[in-house]
Short mmCIF file of C-alpha atoms in Angstrom, two decimals:
data_model
loop_
_atom_site.label_atom_id
_atom_site.label_comp_id
_atom_site.label_asym_id
_atom_site.label_seq_id
_atom_site.Cartn_x
_atom_site.Cartn_y
_atom_site.Cartn_z
CA LEU A 1 -33.46 46.69 -14.81
CA GLY A 2 -32.98 43.36 -16.48
CA LEU A 3 -33.22 44.77 -19.97
CA ILE A 4 -30.83 47.59 -19.08
CA ALA A 5 -28.28 45.07 -17.61
CA LYS A 6 -28.58 42.89 -20.75
CA CYS A 7 -27.82 45.96 -23.01
CA GLU A 8 -24.86 46.85 -20.83
CA GLY A 9 -23.50 43.21 -21.28
CA ASN A 10 -23.93 42.29 -17.61
CA PHE A 11 -25.64 39.00 -18.38
CA ALA A 12 -25.49 37.70 -14.78
CA LYS A 13 -27.39 40.76 -13.40
CA ALA A 14 -29.77 40.68 -16.35
CA THR A 15 -30.65 37.01 -15.64
CA GLU A 16 -31.21 37.81 -11.92
CA TYR A 17 -33.43 40.83 -12.55
CA LEU A 18 -35.45 39.21 -15.33
CA ARG A 19 -35.95 36.11 -13.33
CA LYS A 20 -37.47 38.06 -10.39
CA ALA A 21 -39.69 40.07 -12.73
CA LEU A 22 -41.00 36.99 -14.49
CA ALA A 23 -41.76 35.37 -11.14
CA ASP A 24 -44.51 38.01 -10.76
CA ASN A 25 -45.69 38.86 -14.29
CA TYR A 26 -45.27 37.12 -17.55
CA SER A 27 -43.79 39.05 -20.45
CA ALA A 28 -42.88 37.72 -23.89
CA VAL A 29 -40.20 40.30 -24.34
CA GLY A 30 -38.87 39.64 -20.88
CA PHE A 31 -38.92 35.89 -21.33
CA ALA A 32 -36.89 36.20 -24.64
CA ALA A 33 -34.45 38.57 -23.01
CA TYR A 34 -34.06 36.23 -20.12
CA LYS A 35 -33.27 33.21 -22.37
CA LYS A 36 -30.71 35.30 -24.30
CA ALA A 37 -29.01 36.61 -21.23
CA GLN A 38 -28.82 33.08 -19.85
CA GLU A 39 -27.26 31.74 -23.04
CA ALA A 40 -24.79 34.58 -23.13
CA GLN A 41 -23.31 33.94 -19.72
CA PRO A 42 -19.90 32.20 -19.57
CA PRO A 43 -19.80 28.60 -18.38
CA LYS A 44 -19.77 28.17 -14.69
CA PRO A 45 -16.91 26.28 -12.92
CA GLU A 46 -17.50 22.61 -12.78
CA GLY A 47 -19.44 21.45 -9.73
CA SER A 48 -20.84 24.95 -8.85
CA GLN A 49 -24.60 24.91 -8.20
CA ASN A 50 -26.63 28.09 -7.97
CA GLU A 51 -29.21 28.23 -5.13
CA PRO A 52 -32.73 28.97 -6.35
CA LEU A 53 -34.83 31.69 -4.89
CA ALA A 54 -36.07 30.76 -1.42
CA ASN A 55 -39.66 31.72 -2.09
CA GLU A 56 -39.82 29.27 -5.00
CA LYS A 57 -39.28 26.21 -2.80
CA GLY A 58 -42.27 24.33 -1.51
CA ASN A 59 -42.96 21.04 0.26
CA SER A 60 -41.55 17.99 -1.46
CA GLY A 61 -44.30 15.77 0.01
CA ASP A 62 -43.63 12.10 0.69
CA VAL A 63 -41.02 11.78 -2.03
CA SER A 64 -38.50 9.02 -1.30
CA VAL A 65 -35.99 7.02 -3.37
CA PRO A 66 -35.31 3.47 -2.11
CA GLU A 67 -31.67 2.57 -1.58
CA MET A 68 -30.70 -0.98 -2.69
CA PRO A 69 -29.26 -3.22 0.06
CA VAL A 70 -25.76 -3.65 -1.33
CA GLU A 71 -23.55 -2.13 1.36
CA GLU A 72 -22.02 -5.42 2.66
CA ILE A 73 -20.79 -7.88 0.24
CA GLU A 74 -21.88 -10.87 2.15
CA LYS A 75 -25.49 -9.60 2.32
CA ALA A 76 -25.72 -8.14 -1.27
CA ALA A 77 -25.86 -11.37 -3.15
CA PRO A 78 -29.33 -12.61 -1.90
CA GLN A 79 -30.79 -9.23 -2.74
CA LYS A 80 -30.41 -9.71 -6.52
CA GLU A 81 -34.03 -10.69 -6.99
CA LEU A 82 -35.28 -7.70 -4.94
CA ILE A 83 -33.15 -5.27 -7.13
CA GLN A 84 -34.37 -6.98 -10.33
CA ASN A 85 -37.92 -6.51 -9.23
CA HIS A 86 -37.43 -2.87 -8.40
CA ILE A 87 -35.77 -2.20 -11.73
CA GLY A 88 -38.60 -4.06 -13.45
CA ARG A 89 -41.07 -1.73 -11.65
CA ILE A 90 -39.20 1.35 -12.97
CA LEU A 91 -39.29 0.06 -16.58
CA SER A 92 -42.89 -0.78 -16.35
CA ARG A 93 -43.91 2.64 -14.82
CA TYR A 94 -41.74 4.39 -17.43
CA GLN A 95 -43.50 2.67 -20.32
CA GLN A 96 -46.88 3.52 -18.80
CA LEU A 97 -45.80 7.15 -18.33
CA LEU A 98 -44.64 7.33 -21.90
CA ALA A 99 -47.94 6.15 -23.11
CA GLU A 100 -49.80 8.59 -20.91
CA TYR A 101 -47.50 11.45 -21.95
CA ASN A 102 -48.10 10.82 -25.69
CA SER A 103 -51.87 10.69 -25.09
CA THR A 104 -51.90 13.86 -22.97
CA PHE A 105 -49.62 15.71 -25.34
CA ALA A 106 -52.08 14.95 -28.18
CA VAL A 107 -54.82 16.60 -26.09
CA VAL A 108 -52.72 19.69 -25.29
CA LEU A 109 -51.72 20.02 -28.96
CA LYS A 110 -55.37 19.86 -30.04
CA GLN A 111 -56.28 22.52 -27.30
CA SER A 112 -53.55 24.76 -28.47
CA GLU A 113 -54.60 24.52 -32.15
CA ARG A 114 -58.14 25.32 -31.10
CA ALA A 115 -57.10 28.29 -29.07
CA SER A 116 -55.04 29.65 -32.04
CA LYS A 117 -58.33 30.03 -34.10
CA ASP A 118 -61.14 32.57 -33.77
CA PRO A 119 -64.38 30.55 -33.88
CA ASP A 120 -67.56 32.58 -34.39
CA GLY A 121 -65.57 35.87 -33.96
CA ALA A 122 -64.88 35.16 -30.30
CA ILE A 123 -61.78 36.51 -28.59
CA VAL A 124 -59.50 33.78 -27.25
CA PHE A 125 -56.79 34.51 -24.78
CA ARG A 126 -53.87 32.19 -25.36
CA ARG A 127 -51.94 30.92 -22.36
CA ASP A 128 -49.03 28.69 -23.08
CA PHE A 129 -47.54 28.81 -19.57
CA SER A 130 -44.16 29.92 -20.86
CA LYS A 131 -43.13 31.36 -17.54
CA GLU A 132 -43.90 28.19 -15.62
CA ARG A 133 -41.99 26.13 -18.28
CA MET A 134 -39.04 28.48 -17.86
CA LEU A 135 -38.97 28.02 -14.09
CA PHE A 136 -39.48 24.33 -14.46
CA GLU A 137 -36.61 23.99 -16.89
CA ASP A 138 -34.38 26.12 -14.59
CA ALA A 139 -35.06 23.88 -11.64
CA THR A 140 -34.24 20.77 -13.74
CA ALA A 141 -31.02 22.28 -14.93
CA LEU A 142 -30.12 23.54 -11.46
CA LEU A 143 -30.50 20.06 -9.86
CA PHE A 144 -29.50 17.73 -12.74
CA GLY A 145 -27.59 19.94 -15.21
CA ALA A 146 -23.92 20.27 -16.03
CA ASN A 147 -23.22 22.35 -12.88
CA SER A 148 -25.24 20.26 -10.53
CA ASN A 149 -24.09 18.05 -7.68
CA CYS A 150 -25.61 15.10 -9.52
CA HIS A 151 -23.43 15.71 -12.55
CA LYS A 152 -20.33 16.17 -10.42
CA ALA A 153 -21.09 12.84 -8.63
CA LEU A 154 -21.52 11.18 -12.06
CA LYS A 155 -18.14 12.40 -13.29
CA GLU A 156 -16.38 11.24 -10.08
CA SER A 157 -18.00 7.86 -10.42
CA ILE A 158 -16.89 7.59 -14.01
CA LYS A 159 -13.26 8.16 -12.77
CA LEU A 160 -13.75 5.29 -10.41
CA PHE A 161 -15.00 3.04 -13.17
CA GLU A 162 -11.92 4.01 -15.27
CA GLN A 163 -9.78 2.34 -12.59
CA ALA A 164 -11.30 -1.13 -13.51
CA PRO A 165 -8.87 -1.88 -16.35
CA MET A 166 -6.01 -1.30 -14.02
CA LEU A 167 -7.46 -3.68 -11.48
CA LEU A 168 -7.82 -6.24 -14.24
CA GLU A 169 -4.24 -5.70 -15.44
CA LYS A 170 -2.94 -6.01 -11.93
CA TYR A 171 -4.96 -9.36 -11.62
CA ILE A 172 -3.68 -10.73 -14.85
CA GLU A 173 -0.07 -9.88 -13.91
CA ALA A 174 -0.46 -11.66 -10.54
CA CYS A 175 -1.99 -14.76 -12.22
CA GLN A 176 0.50 -15.13 -15.05
CA PRO A 177 3.25 -16.92 -13.08
CA HIS A 178 0.74 -19.39 -11.73
CA LEU A 179 -0.62 -20.14 -15.09
CA GLU A 180 2.88 -20.61 -16.59
CA ARG A 181 3.68 -22.94 -13.70
CA ILE A 182 0.50 -25.06 -14.21
CA LYS A 183 1.32 -25.31 -17.97
CA LEU A 184 4.88 -26.57 -17.07
CA LEU A 185 3.49 -29.06 -14.52
CA TRP A 186 1.14 -30.57 -17.10
CA GLN A 187 4.08 -30.96 -19.53
CA GLU A 188 6.02 -32.83 -16.81
CA ILE A 189 3.01 -35.01 -16.16
CA ASP A 190 2.80 -35.95 -19.77
CA GLU A 191 6.51 -37.01 -19.68
CA LEU A 192 5.94 -38.95 -16.51
CA ARG A 193 2.99 -40.82 -18.21
CA LYS A 194 5.41 -41.88 -20.92
CA GLU A 195 7.85 -43.01 -18.31
CA TYR A 196 5.07 -45.02 -16.59
CA ASP A 197 4.25 -46.80 -19.82
CA ALA A 198 7.90 -47.81 -20.18
CA CYS A 199 8.26 -49.13 -16.62
CA PRO A 200 9.25 -52.84 -16.64
CA THR A 201 8.08 -53.62 -13.10
CA GLN A 202 5.18 -52.69 -10.75
CA SER A 203 7.48 -50.97 -8.26
CA CYS A 204 8.76 -48.74 -11.01
CA LYS A 205 5.17 -47.82 -11.90
CA ASP A 206 4.29 -47.12 -8.33
CA ALA A 207 7.26 -44.80 -8.09
CA VAL A 208 6.28 -42.94 -11.19
CA ASN A 209 2.68 -42.76 -9.96
CA ALA A 210 3.87 -41.20 -6.84
CA LYS A 211 5.66 -38.46 -8.79
CA ILE A 212 2.50 -37.84 -10.88
CA ARG A 213 0.32 -37.44 -7.81
CA GLN A 214 2.99 -35.02 -6.38
CA LYS A 215 2.68 -32.93 -9.66
CA HIS A 216 -1.05 -32.90 -9.44
CA TYR A 217 -0.73 -31.66 -5.85
CA GLU A 218 1.57 -28.87 -7.07
CA ILE A 219 -1.11 -27.96 -9.68
CA GLU A 220 -3.74 -27.78 -6.98
CA GLN A 221 -1.50 -25.36 -5.03
CA GLU A 222 -1.14 -23.18 -8.00
CA GLU A 223 -4.94 -23.25 -8.63
CA TYR A 224 -5.53 -22.33 -4.97
CA GLU A 225 -3.33 -19.26 -5.39
CA LEU A 226 -5.28 -18.35 -8.60
CA CYS A 227 -8.46 -18.70 -6.62
CA LEU A 228 -7.33 -16.37 -3.96
CA HIS A 229 -6.25 -13.74 -6.54
CA ASN A 230 -9.68 -14.14 -8.26
CA LYS A 231 -11.45 -13.58 -4.99
CA ASP A 232 -9.34 -10.43 -4.25
CA PHE A 233 -10.07 -9.16 -7.74
CA HIS A 234 -13.82 -9.49 -7.33
CA GLY A 235 -13.65 -7.98 -3.83
CA ASP A 236 -11.70 -5.00 -5.11
CA GLN A 237 -14.10 -4.62 -8.04
CA TYR A 238 -17.04 -4.65 -5.77
CA SER A 239 -15.46 -1.98 -3.53
CA LEU A 240 -14.86 0.26 -6.53
CA GLU A 241 -18.39 0.03 -7.98
CA TYR A 242 -19.93 0.45 -4.54
CA LYS A 243 -18.15 3.76 -4.03
CA ALA A 244 -19.45 4.84 -7.50
CA TYR A 245 -22.95 3.71 -6.70
CA LYS A 246 -23.00 5.58 -3.34
CA LEU A 247 -21.70 8.72 -4.93
CA GLN A 248 -24.52 8.81 -7.54
CA TYR A 249 -27.20 7.62 -5.25
CA SER A 250 -26.60 10.10 -2.46
CA ALA A 251 -26.51 13.05 -4.87
CA PHE A 252 -29.65 11.72 -6.69
CA LYS A 253 -31.60 11.17 -3.56
CA GLU A 254 -31.03 14.70 -2.36
CA ALA A 255 -31.67 16.18 -5.80
CA VAL A 256 -35.03 14.37 -6.13
CA SER A 257 -36.32 15.72 -2.88
CA ASP A 258 -35.33 19.28 -3.85
CA TYR A 259 -36.67 18.75 -7.41
CA TYR A 260 -40.22 18.18 -6.18
CA ALA A 261 -39.95 20.94 -3.61
CA PHE A 262 -39.01 23.55 -6.30
CA THR A 263 -41.32 22.35 -9.02
CA ASN A 264 -44.49 21.73 -7.00
CA PRO A 265 -45.23 25.49 -6.62
CA ILE A 266 -44.52 25.98 -10.22
CA LEU A 267 -46.89 23.18 -11.39
CA GLU A 268 -49.57 24.52 -9.00
CA LYS A 269 -49.79 27.66 -11.21
CA ILE A 270 -50.56 25.64 -14.33
CA TYR A 271 -54.30 25.64 -13.98
CA SER A 272 -54.99 23.87 -17.33
CA PRO A 273 -55.71 20.24 -16.32
CA SER A 274 -54.15 18.66 -19.43
CA TYR A 275 -51.02 20.90 -19.43
CA ASN A 276 -50.63 20.33 -15.71
CA GLU A 277 -50.81 16.59 -16.13
CA LEU A 278 -48.34 16.77 -19.03
CA MET A 279 -45.74 18.56 -16.85
CA ASN A 280 -46.34 16.10 -13.97
CA LEU A 281 -45.72 13.13 -16.34
CA GLN A 282 -42.69 14.89 -17.71
CA ARG A 283 -41.25 15.37 -14.20
CA GLU A 284 -41.76 11.72 -13.14
CA MET A 285 -40.23 10.39 -16.36
CA HIS A 286 -37.20 12.51 -15.80
CA VAL A 287 -36.69 11.17 -12.28
CA LEU A 288 -37.14 7.56 -13.32
CA GLY A 289 -34.89 8.04 -16.32
CA ARG A 290 -32.12 9.07 -14.03
CA GLU A 291 -32.80 6.44 -11.28
CA LYS A 292 -32.67 3.51 -13.67
CA PRO A 293 -28.85 3.62 -14.48
CA ILE A 294 -28.08 4.03 -10.74
CA GLN A 295 -30.01 0.89 -9.83
CA ASP A 296 -28.35 -0.94 -12.73
CA ILE A 297 -25.10 -0.43 -10.81
CA SER A 298 -26.71 -1.95 -7.68
CA LEU A 299 -27.63 -4.95 -9.78
CA GLY A 300 -24.15 -5.39 -10.96
CA LEU A 301 -23.02 -5.25 -7.33
CA ALA A 302 -25.29 -8.10 -6.42
CA ASP A 303 -23.81 -10.15 -9.31
CA LEU A 304 -20.26 -9.42 -8.12
CA ALA A 305 -21.18 -10.32 -4.57
CA LYS A 306 -22.64 -13.56 -5.72
CA THR A 307 -19.45 -14.57 -7.62
CA TYR A 308 -17.28 -13.48 -4.60
CA ILE A 309 -19.25 -15.63 -2.23
CA GLU A 310 -19.45 -18.66 -4.60
CA LEU A 311 -15.62 -18.65 -4.92
CA LYS A 312 -14.52 -21.22 -2.38
CA CYS A 313 -10.71 -21.49 -2.21
CA VAL A 314 -9.81 -24.83 -0.46
CA VAL A 315 -6.32 -25.49 0.69
CA PRO A 316 -5.09 -28.61 -1.20
CA GLN A 317 -4.01 -31.62 0.79
CA PRO A 318 -0.77 -33.35 0.03
CA PRO A 319 -1.00 -36.84 -1.50
CA ASP A 320 -0.90 -39.89 0.72
CA PRO A 321 2.63 -41.58 1.00
CA VAL A 322 3.16 -44.60 -1.14
CA GLU A 323 2.82 -47.84 0.85
CA PRO A 324 5.34 -50.52 0.04
CA LEU A 325 4.08 -53.58 -1.74
CA GLU A 326 3.02 -56.46 0.60
CA SER A 327 5.47 -59.40 0.37
CA ASN A 328 4.55 -62.99 0.94
CA LEU A 329 7.85 -63.52 2.80
CA PRO A 330 7.70 -63.29 6.53
CA LYS A 331 8.83 -59.85 7.94
CA LYS A 332 12.13 -59.81 9.78
CA LYS A 333 12.10 -58.77 13.33
CA GLU A 334 14.22 -55.91 14.55
CA GLY A 335 16.43 -58.27 16.44
CA ASP A 336 17.11 -60.38 13.40
CA CYS A 337 20.12 -58.39 12.33
CA PRO A 338 23.04 -60.76 11.80
CA LEU A 339 25.46 -58.11 12.95
CA GLY A 340 23.73 -58.00 16.36
CA LYS A 341 24.20 -54.56 17.96
CA GLY A 342 26.58 -53.68 15.21
CA ILE A 343 30.26 -52.98 15.00
CA ASN A 344 31.86 -49.87 16.52
CA GLN A 345 35.62 -49.65 16.28
CA GLY A 346 38.34 -46.95 16.32
CA LEU A 347 41.79 -46.90 15.01
CA GLY A 348 43.77 -43.81 15.84
CA ALA A 349 41.96 -40.77 14.64
CA ILE A 350 39.52 -42.84 12.56
CA SER A 351 36.26 -44.45 13.79
CA PHE A 352 34.15 -46.96 12.03
CA GLU A 353 30.40 -47.88 12.71
CA LEU A 354 28.36 -50.61 10.93
CA ASP A 355 24.89 -52.21 11.58
CA CYS A 356 21.96 -53.26 9.55
CA GLU A 357 20.60 -49.66 9.36
CA HIS A 358 23.62 -47.59 8.56
CA VAL A 359 27.41 -47.37 7.97
CA LYS A 360 29.58 -44.42 9.10
CA LEU A 361 33.30 -43.54 8.69
CA SER A 362 34.70 -40.45 10.35
CA GLY A 363 38.01 -39.06 11.61
CA GLY A 364 40.54 -36.35 11.27
CA GLU A 365 42.71 -34.21 13.44
CA GLY A 366 42.31 -30.53 13.17
CA ILE A 367 40.32 -31.01 9.87
CA LEU A 368 37.29 -33.26 10.66
CA TRP A 369 35.29 -35.36 8.20
CA SER A 370 32.53 -37.92 8.17
CA VAL A 371 30.58 -39.99 5.59
CA SER A 372 27.47 -42.01 6.54
CA ARG A 373 24.85 -43.99 4.63
CA ASP A 374 21.34 -44.70 5.95
CA PHE A 375 20.08 -47.99 4.42
CA ILE A 376 16.49 -47.33 5.54
CA LYS A 377 16.02 -43.72 4.21
CA HIS A 378 18.39 -44.23 1.32
CA GLU A 379 20.21 -41.10 2.21
CA THR A 380 23.91 -40.18 2.26
CA LYS A 381 25.28 -37.63 4.70
CA VAL A 382 28.66 -35.89 4.08
CA GLY A 383 30.26 -33.67 6.73
CA VAL A 384 33.41 -31.59 7.00
CA GLY A 385 34.58 -29.29 9.76
CA VAL A 386 37.36 -28.20 12.13
CA GLY A 387 37.95 -29.08 15.83
CA ALA A 388 40.35 -29.83 18.52
CA GLN A 389 40.56 -31.69 21.83
CA GLY A 390 43.21 -31.68 24.65
CA THR A 391 44.06 -32.96 28.21
CA TYR A 392 45.74 -30.84 30.81
CA GLY A 393 46.98 -31.27 34.37
CA ASN A 394 47.82 -34.93 34.19
CA GLY A 395 44.42 -35.70 32.63
CA ASN A 396 42.38 -33.87 35.26
CA ILE A 397 41.00 -31.29 32.81
CA THR A 398 39.70 -32.23 29.39
CA GLY A 399 38.32 -30.14 26.58
CA GLU A 400 36.83 -30.54 23.17
CA ALA A 401 35.43 -28.17 20.49
CA LYS A 402 34.24 -28.67 16.91
CA VAL A 403 32.25 -27.12 14.12
CA MET A 404 30.78 -29.25 11.37
CA VAL A 405 28.86 -28.61 8.16
CA GLU A 406 26.73 -31.60 6.98
CA VAL A 407 24.81 -32.08 3.77
CA THR A 408 22.17 -34.81 3.27
CA VAL A 409 21.68 -36.16 -0.23
CA GLY A 410 18.54 -38.17 -1.06
CA GLN A 411 18.04 -41.18 -3.37
CA ASN A 412 17.53 -39.12 -6.47
CA GLY A 413 20.68 -37.04 -5.89
CA ALA A 414 18.84 -33.99 -4.64
CA ILE A 415 19.99 -32.19 -1.46
CA LYS A 416 17.41 -32.73 1.13
CA ASN A 417 18.94 -30.91 4.13
CA ALA A 418 22.01 -28.80 5.14
CA GLU A 419 22.89 -28.01 8.68
CA LEU A 420 25.66 -26.27 10.70
CA SER A 421 26.43 -27.80 14.12
CA SER A 422 28.89 -26.77 16.85
CA SER A 423 29.74 -28.10 20.25
CA VAL A 424 31.93 -27.29 23.19
CA LYS A 425 32.57 -29.91 25.81
CA ALA A 426 34.64 -29.74 29.10
CA GLY A 427 35.32 -31.96 32.02
CA LEU A 428 37.07 -31.70 35.43
CA GLY A 429 38.74 -34.81 36.78
CA GLY A 430 35.81 -36.94 35.81
CA LEU A 431 33.63 -35.27 38.44
CA ILE A 432 31.90 -32.57 36.33
CA GLU A 433 31.06 -32.80 32.70
CA GLY A 434 29.20 -30.22 30.63
CA GLU A 435 28.41 -29.73 26.85
CA VAL A 436 26.77 -26.97 24.82
CA THR A 437 25.66 -27.73 21.33
CA GLY A 438 24.12 -25.42 18.67
CA ARG A 439 22.50 -26.34 15.35
CA VAL A 440 21.00 -24.60 12.38
CA SER A 441 19.36 -26.63 9.58
CA LEU A 442 17.08 -26.01 6.60
CA GLU A 443 14.51 -28.49 7.99
CA GLY A 444 14.47 -27.91 11.71
CA GLY A 445 15.72 -24.35 11.96
CA PRO A 446 18.02 -23.15 14.84
CA SER A 447 18.39 -24.91 18.29
CA VAL A 448 20.61 -24.76 21.24
CA GLU A 449 21.08 -27.41 23.97
CA ALA A 450 23.18 -27.55 27.06
CA THR A 451 23.86 -30.49 29.35
CA GLY A 452 25.95 -30.75 32.45
CA GLY A 453 26.13 -32.57 35.82
CA PHE A 454 28.01 -33.52 38.84
CA VAL A 455 29.30 -37.07 38.72
CA GLN A 456 29.21 -38.76 42.16
CA PRO A 457 32.65 -40.51 42.60
CA GLY A 458 32.63 -44.13 43.92
CA PHE A 459 34.73 -45.16 46.98
CA PRO A 460 35.73 -48.77 47.93
CA SER A 461 33.85 -50.13 50.93
CA MET A 462 35.69 -50.30 54.24
CA PRO A 463 35.73 -53.58 56.23
CA GLY A 464 32.77 -53.63 58.69
CA SER A 465 31.11 -50.63 57.26
CA GLU A 466 27.44 -50.66 56.17
#
């Protein structure tokens, strides 16, 4: 039936019939026809895997493939030595198998040469176990070949590894602004060092030193961000490679168990001790040769985990404020201001304030304005706004409303803060007063406050009253 199907060009049926026939009886013609029919079949869809004949599967015994402990990144780093030892045992065993295979192959070759001769006119029946080799090769191709689950897992893991350059490109793109900022900050520090060398006084040097420390702090902030990006990159890389490892390992573990289950009954039929040993060695070498690259991935995972854990990103602390130089002169007390409590005068729509800490000038009708200077903080505040106030009912009802925008400028001319404030105030005959104020600033954010109260009026005492 197999030969007829092959002649008709139905190579799938020919392979099926010839395979069943060869499982019971060996035939050189049938074996050659089987191989030709197998080669003539069109390629199978990627990932499809034929199921072998049920009666060919035996017990896989105690075959097990150890999985490396690399699932959790925090626990993977300490396992590097364990993984290295396991890979070392694989290499050592493979070298041993290779030596034994070459030695056994020499024995089998010598036996085959002897069987091909006719010593003393004796009749020698040659047996090369071609049928068993055919079944063994079919099982190997079925579980590890181009249409196997193992090969499919390998191709999917390769696609995962191909994403690594994109991860690296994303990481470099995220780091580039921080690297450029660091380069610029170092250039600014070099300029500040030149300014430091040119300082005529110690106070000047202290001021420049403070700027240099601030620049170093900004560099540390950029380096902290770089560290976070680096940690994220290694974490993403670990996740990617772990998925690839799991794909290959799961498919390999399942295939190895089936491989021994399908090939054990085949090897049991090879009664020649040397040839049987040769096939056993070949099987184990094939398994170890496929396990080694998978465990190499697990070793790479341990290295990635070690790098990830050793990356400690510490939040930088701002530099300590510069303390003023100690003076030999006695410090003035707060009450030593020659202006006493200060001067607070008003003239029409203009008011004037002056003490040892600040000076303020404000005024306006309809259009409001104010200018103040803080001698302690070395800040100037400029404000402008609109407002109105009025008195009604012979002074019994009073009202006031205003909106101001104020900008604070520091010693170096930089704007330190900007805020918008508004207030509404009302009173009734001096008995009840209330005020609502709102404020939005860059430093403090938004806030709303309300005050109000009942003012208890005073009455003159009556004669003889308590």
